[in-house]
Coordinates of C-alpha atoms and ligand atoms in Angstrom, one line a residue:
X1 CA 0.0 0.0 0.0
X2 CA 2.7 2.4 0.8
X3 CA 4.6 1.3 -1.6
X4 CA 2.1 2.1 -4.3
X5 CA 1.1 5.6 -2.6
X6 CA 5.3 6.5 -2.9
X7 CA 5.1 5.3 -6.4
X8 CA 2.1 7.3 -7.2
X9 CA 3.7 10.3 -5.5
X10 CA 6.9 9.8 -7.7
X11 CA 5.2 9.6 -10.7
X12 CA 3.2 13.3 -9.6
X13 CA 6.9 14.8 -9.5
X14 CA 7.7 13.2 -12.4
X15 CA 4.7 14.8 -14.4
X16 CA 5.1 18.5 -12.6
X17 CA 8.5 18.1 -13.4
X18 CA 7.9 17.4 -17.3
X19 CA 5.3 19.8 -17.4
X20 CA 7.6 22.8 -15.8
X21 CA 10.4 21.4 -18.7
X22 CA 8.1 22.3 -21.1
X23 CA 7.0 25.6 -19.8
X24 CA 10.9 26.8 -19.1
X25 CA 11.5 25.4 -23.5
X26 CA 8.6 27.5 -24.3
X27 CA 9.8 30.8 -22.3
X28 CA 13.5 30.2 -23.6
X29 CA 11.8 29.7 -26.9
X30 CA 10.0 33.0 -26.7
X31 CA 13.4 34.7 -25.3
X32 CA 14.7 33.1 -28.4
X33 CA 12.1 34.7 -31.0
X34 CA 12.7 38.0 -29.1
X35 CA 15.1 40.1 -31.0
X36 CA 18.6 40.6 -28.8
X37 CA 18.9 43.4 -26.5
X38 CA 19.1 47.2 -28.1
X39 CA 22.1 49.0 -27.0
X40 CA 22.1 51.8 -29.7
X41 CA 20.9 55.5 -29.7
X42 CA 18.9 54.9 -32.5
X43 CA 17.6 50.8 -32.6
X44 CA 14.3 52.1 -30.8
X45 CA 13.5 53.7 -34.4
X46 CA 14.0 50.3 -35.9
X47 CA 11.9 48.7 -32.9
X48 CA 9.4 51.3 -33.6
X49 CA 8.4 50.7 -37.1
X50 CA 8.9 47.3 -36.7
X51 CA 6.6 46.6 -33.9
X52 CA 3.7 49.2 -35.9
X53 CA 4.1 47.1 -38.8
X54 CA 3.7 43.9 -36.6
X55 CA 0.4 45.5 -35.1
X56 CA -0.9 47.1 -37.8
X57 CA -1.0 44.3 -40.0
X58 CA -2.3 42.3 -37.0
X59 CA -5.1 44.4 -36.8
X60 CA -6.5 44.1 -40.8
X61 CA -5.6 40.4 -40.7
X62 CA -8.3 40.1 -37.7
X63 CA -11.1 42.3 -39.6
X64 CA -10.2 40.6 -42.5
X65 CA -10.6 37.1 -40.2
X66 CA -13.6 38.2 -38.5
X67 CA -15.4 38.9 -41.8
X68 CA -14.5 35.9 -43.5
X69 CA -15.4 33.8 -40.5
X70 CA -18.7 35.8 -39.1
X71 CA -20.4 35.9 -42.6
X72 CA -19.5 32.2 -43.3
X73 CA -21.6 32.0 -39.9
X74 CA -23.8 34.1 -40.7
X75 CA -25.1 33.0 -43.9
X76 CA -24.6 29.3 -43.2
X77 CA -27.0 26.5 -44.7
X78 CA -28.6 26.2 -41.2
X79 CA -29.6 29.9 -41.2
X80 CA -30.5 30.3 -44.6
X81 CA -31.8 27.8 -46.4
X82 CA -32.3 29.8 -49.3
X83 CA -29.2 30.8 -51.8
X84 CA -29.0 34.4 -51.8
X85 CA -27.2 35.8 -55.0
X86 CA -25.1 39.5 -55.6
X87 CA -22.5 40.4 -57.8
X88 CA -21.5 42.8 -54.9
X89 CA -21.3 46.3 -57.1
X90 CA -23.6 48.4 -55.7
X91 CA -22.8 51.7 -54.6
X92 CA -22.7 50.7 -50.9
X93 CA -20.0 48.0 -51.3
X94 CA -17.9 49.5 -54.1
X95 CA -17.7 52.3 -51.1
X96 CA -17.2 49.5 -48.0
X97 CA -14.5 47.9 -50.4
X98 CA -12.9 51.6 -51.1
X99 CA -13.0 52.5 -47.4
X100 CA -11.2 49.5 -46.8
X101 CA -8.6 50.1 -49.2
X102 CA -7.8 53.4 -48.2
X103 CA -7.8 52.5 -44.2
X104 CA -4.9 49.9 -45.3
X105 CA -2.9 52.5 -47.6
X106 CA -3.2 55.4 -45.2
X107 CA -2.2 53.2 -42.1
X108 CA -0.3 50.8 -43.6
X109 CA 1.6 52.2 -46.2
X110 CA 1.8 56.1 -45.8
X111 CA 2.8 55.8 -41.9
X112 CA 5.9 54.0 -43.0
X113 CA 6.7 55.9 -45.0
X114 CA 6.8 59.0 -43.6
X115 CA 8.0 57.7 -40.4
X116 CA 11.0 56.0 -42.0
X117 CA 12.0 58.6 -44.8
X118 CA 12.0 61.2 -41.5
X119 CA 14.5 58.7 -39.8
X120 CA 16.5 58.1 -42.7
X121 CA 17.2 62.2 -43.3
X122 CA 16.8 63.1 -39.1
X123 CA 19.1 59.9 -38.3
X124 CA 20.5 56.9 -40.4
X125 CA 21.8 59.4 -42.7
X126 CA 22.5 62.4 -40.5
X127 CA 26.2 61.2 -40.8
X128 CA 28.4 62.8 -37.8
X129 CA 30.8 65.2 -38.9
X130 CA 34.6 64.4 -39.1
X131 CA 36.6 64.9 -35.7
X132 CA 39.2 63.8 -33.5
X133 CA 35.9 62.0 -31.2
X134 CA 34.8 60.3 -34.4
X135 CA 35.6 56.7 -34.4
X136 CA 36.2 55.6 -37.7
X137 CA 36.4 52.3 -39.3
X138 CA 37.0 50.3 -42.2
X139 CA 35.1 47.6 -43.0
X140 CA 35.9 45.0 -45.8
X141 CA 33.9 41.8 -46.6
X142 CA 35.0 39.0 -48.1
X143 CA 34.1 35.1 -48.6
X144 CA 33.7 34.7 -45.7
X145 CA 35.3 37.1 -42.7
X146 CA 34.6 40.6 -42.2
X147 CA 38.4 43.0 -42.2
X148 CA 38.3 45.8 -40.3
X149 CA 41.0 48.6 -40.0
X150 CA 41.7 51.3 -37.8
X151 CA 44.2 54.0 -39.2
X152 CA 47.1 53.7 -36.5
X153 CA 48.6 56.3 -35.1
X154 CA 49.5 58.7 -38.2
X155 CA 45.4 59.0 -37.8
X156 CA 46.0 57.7 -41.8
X157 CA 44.3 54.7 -43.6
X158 CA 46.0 52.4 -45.7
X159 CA 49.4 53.3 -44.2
X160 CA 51.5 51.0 -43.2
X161 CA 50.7 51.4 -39.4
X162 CA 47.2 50.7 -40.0
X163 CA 45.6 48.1 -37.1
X164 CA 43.8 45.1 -39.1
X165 CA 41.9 42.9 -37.1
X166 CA 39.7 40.2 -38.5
X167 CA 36.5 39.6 -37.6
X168 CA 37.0 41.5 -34.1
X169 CA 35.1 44.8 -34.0
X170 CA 36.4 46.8 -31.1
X171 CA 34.6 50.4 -30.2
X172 CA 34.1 52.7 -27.4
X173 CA 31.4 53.1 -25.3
X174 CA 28.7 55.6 -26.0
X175 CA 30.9 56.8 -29.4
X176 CA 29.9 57.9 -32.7
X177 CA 31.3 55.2 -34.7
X178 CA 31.6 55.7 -38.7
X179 CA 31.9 53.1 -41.0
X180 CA 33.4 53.0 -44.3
X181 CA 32.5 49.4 -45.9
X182 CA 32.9 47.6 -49.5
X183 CA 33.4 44.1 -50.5
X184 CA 36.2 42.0 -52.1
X185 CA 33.9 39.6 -53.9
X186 CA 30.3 39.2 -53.6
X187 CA 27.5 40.7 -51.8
X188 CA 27.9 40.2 -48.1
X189 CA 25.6 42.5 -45.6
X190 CA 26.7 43.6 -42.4
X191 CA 24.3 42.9 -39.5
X192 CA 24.4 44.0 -36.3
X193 CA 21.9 43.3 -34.3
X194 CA 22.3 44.6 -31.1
X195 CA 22.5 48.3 -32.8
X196 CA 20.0 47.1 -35.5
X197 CA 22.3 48.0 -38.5
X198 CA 22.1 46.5 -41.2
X199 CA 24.0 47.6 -44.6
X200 CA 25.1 45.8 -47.7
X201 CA 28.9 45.4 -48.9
X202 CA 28.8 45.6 -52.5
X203 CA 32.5 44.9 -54.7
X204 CA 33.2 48.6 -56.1
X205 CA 30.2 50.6 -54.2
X206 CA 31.3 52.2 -50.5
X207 CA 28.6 52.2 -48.3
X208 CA 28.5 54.4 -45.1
X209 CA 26.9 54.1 -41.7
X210 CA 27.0 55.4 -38.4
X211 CA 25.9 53.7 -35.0
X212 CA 26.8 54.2 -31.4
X213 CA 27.1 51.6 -28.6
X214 CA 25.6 52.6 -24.8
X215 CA 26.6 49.2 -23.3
X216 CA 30.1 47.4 -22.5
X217 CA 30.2 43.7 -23.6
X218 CA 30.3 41.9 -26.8
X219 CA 28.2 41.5 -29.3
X220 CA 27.7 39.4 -32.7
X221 CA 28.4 41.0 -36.0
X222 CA 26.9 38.9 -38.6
X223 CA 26.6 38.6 -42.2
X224 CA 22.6 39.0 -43.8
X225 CA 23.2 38.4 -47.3
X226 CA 23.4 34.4 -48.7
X227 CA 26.9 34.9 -49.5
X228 CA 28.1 31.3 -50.4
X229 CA 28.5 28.0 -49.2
X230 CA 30.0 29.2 -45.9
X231 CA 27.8 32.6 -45.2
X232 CA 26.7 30.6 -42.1
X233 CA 30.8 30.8 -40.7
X234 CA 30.6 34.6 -41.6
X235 CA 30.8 35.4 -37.9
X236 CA 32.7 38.2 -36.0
X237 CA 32.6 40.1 -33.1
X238 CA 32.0 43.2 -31.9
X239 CA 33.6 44.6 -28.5
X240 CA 32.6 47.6 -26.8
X241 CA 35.0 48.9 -23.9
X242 CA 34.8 51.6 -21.6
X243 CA 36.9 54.8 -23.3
X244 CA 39.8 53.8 -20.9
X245 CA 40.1 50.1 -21.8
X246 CA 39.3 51.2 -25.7
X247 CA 42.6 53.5 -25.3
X248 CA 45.1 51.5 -24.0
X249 CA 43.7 48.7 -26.6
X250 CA 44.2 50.7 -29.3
X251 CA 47.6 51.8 -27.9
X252 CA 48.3 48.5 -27.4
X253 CA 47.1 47.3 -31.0
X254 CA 48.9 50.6 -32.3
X255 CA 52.8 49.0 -31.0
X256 CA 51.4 45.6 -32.8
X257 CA 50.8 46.9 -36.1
X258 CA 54.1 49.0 -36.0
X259 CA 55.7 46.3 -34.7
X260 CA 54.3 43.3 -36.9
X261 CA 52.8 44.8 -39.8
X262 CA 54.0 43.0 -43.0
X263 CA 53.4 45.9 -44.9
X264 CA 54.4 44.1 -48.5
X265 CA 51.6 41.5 -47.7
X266 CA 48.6 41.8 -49.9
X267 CA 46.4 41.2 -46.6
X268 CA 47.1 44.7 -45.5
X269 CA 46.5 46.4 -48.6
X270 CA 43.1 46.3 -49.5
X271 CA 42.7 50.3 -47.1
X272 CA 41.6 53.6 -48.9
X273 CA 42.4 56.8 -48.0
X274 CA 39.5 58.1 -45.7
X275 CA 36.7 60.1 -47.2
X276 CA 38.1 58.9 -50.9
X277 CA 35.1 56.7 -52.3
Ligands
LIG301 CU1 28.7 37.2 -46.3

């Protein structure tokens, strides 16, 4: 008897253990779906028309659900026995069906647009202007790494004390940051998420984009764009230090280059003179 009543007991845990395994998969599952954390100036723009799409579209795809669903209830069989025929043009539905129409292009459409052309010219491409604060960096993409370069200490690119890193991303804290990107071979996209920045890295186009970073830690930089057989490895890192630790890295990374920089190795050479493209 005891026995049993133990057994039935054990087999209790065993279920409210299962069942609060499942719960804690679905929450980290939801975690998962949830985009990473913002640590920009500017990602809440992003979040912003992102989340009114989301919403928006939410709320015709319901209407649209409710109509579709309530008149199929509606006029069933069992409530009308009788078929009831229209070609649906008369004045009052060509006007429902306009109404409709213009509800979806006004809040749909229009609101995205105007809210993200004013971001683009207010924000995304309200470049900062050139300055000793300005943190400025090179970005090359190639099958399948991401280059980056720092000009060293002449304050020069594509000199020969330049700091290359690959696929390591270091920045300040709380920085403008500028990027000056292009691509060796095919189109590669830089992603990152935690600033929501996304750009593409076209061979002979230079794309620029600014972002800023408000939290210390690292952080993924990925690649967006189907890039070839390895896109999936196209993996780097992004590392933002508090101004003191960004300094003496970039002192430290300074000695390196002038140190170690192989400067007839065709690694190093693929710089532009700032500001040139
Ligand atoms: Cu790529």
């Amino acid at each position: 008897m005891n026995f049993s009543f133990v057994e039935r007991l054990n087999g209790l845990f065993a279920q409210a253990e299962s069942v609060a395994d499942t719960a804690t998969k679905a929450l980290s599952f939801w975690e998962r779906m949830m985009p990473p954390e913002d640590i920009s100036s500017s990602g809440h723009l992003i979040m912003w028309l992102f989340n009114y799409t989301t919403y928006v579209n939410l709320f015709w795809f319901s209407l649209v659900c409710l109509g579709l669903f309530g008149f199929s209830y509606l006029y069933s069989q069992k409530r009308h026995k009788k078929a009831f025929y229209t070609h649906g043009n008369e004045k009052k539905h060509l006007l429902i069906t306009a109404l409709i129409g213009l509800g979806v292009f006004l809040s749909v459409d229009m609101v995205i647009t105007k809210v993200s052309s004013r971001d683009i010219k207010e924000v995304f491409w309200n470049f900062p202007e050139d300055s000793e604060e300005l943190v400025k960096v090179q970005v090359y993409a190639q099958q399948w790494a991401w280059n980056f370069r720092y000009a060293g200490r002449d304050g020069e690119f594509n000199t020969a004390d330049d700091v290359v890193l690959l696929n390591d991303l270091v920045i300040p804290v709380n920085k403008k940051v500028m990027v000056q990107m292009t691509s060796k071979d095919v189109i590669h996209s830089f992603y990152l998420p935690n600033v929501r920045l996304k750009a593409d890295a076209i061979p002979g186009r230079f794309a620029k984009l600014w972002f800023d970073a408000n939290k210390v830690g690292e952080y993924e930089v990925a690649c967006a764009e189907m890039c070839g057989i390895h896109h999936y490895l196209m993996k780097g890192k992004m590392t933002v230090l508090s101004q003191e630790d960004y300094d003496s890295w970039k002192n430290e990374q300074e000695d390196i280059a002038i140190a170690t920089n192989d400067t007839e190795s065709e690694n190093l050479r693929w710089g532009w003179a700032w500001g040139s493209k």
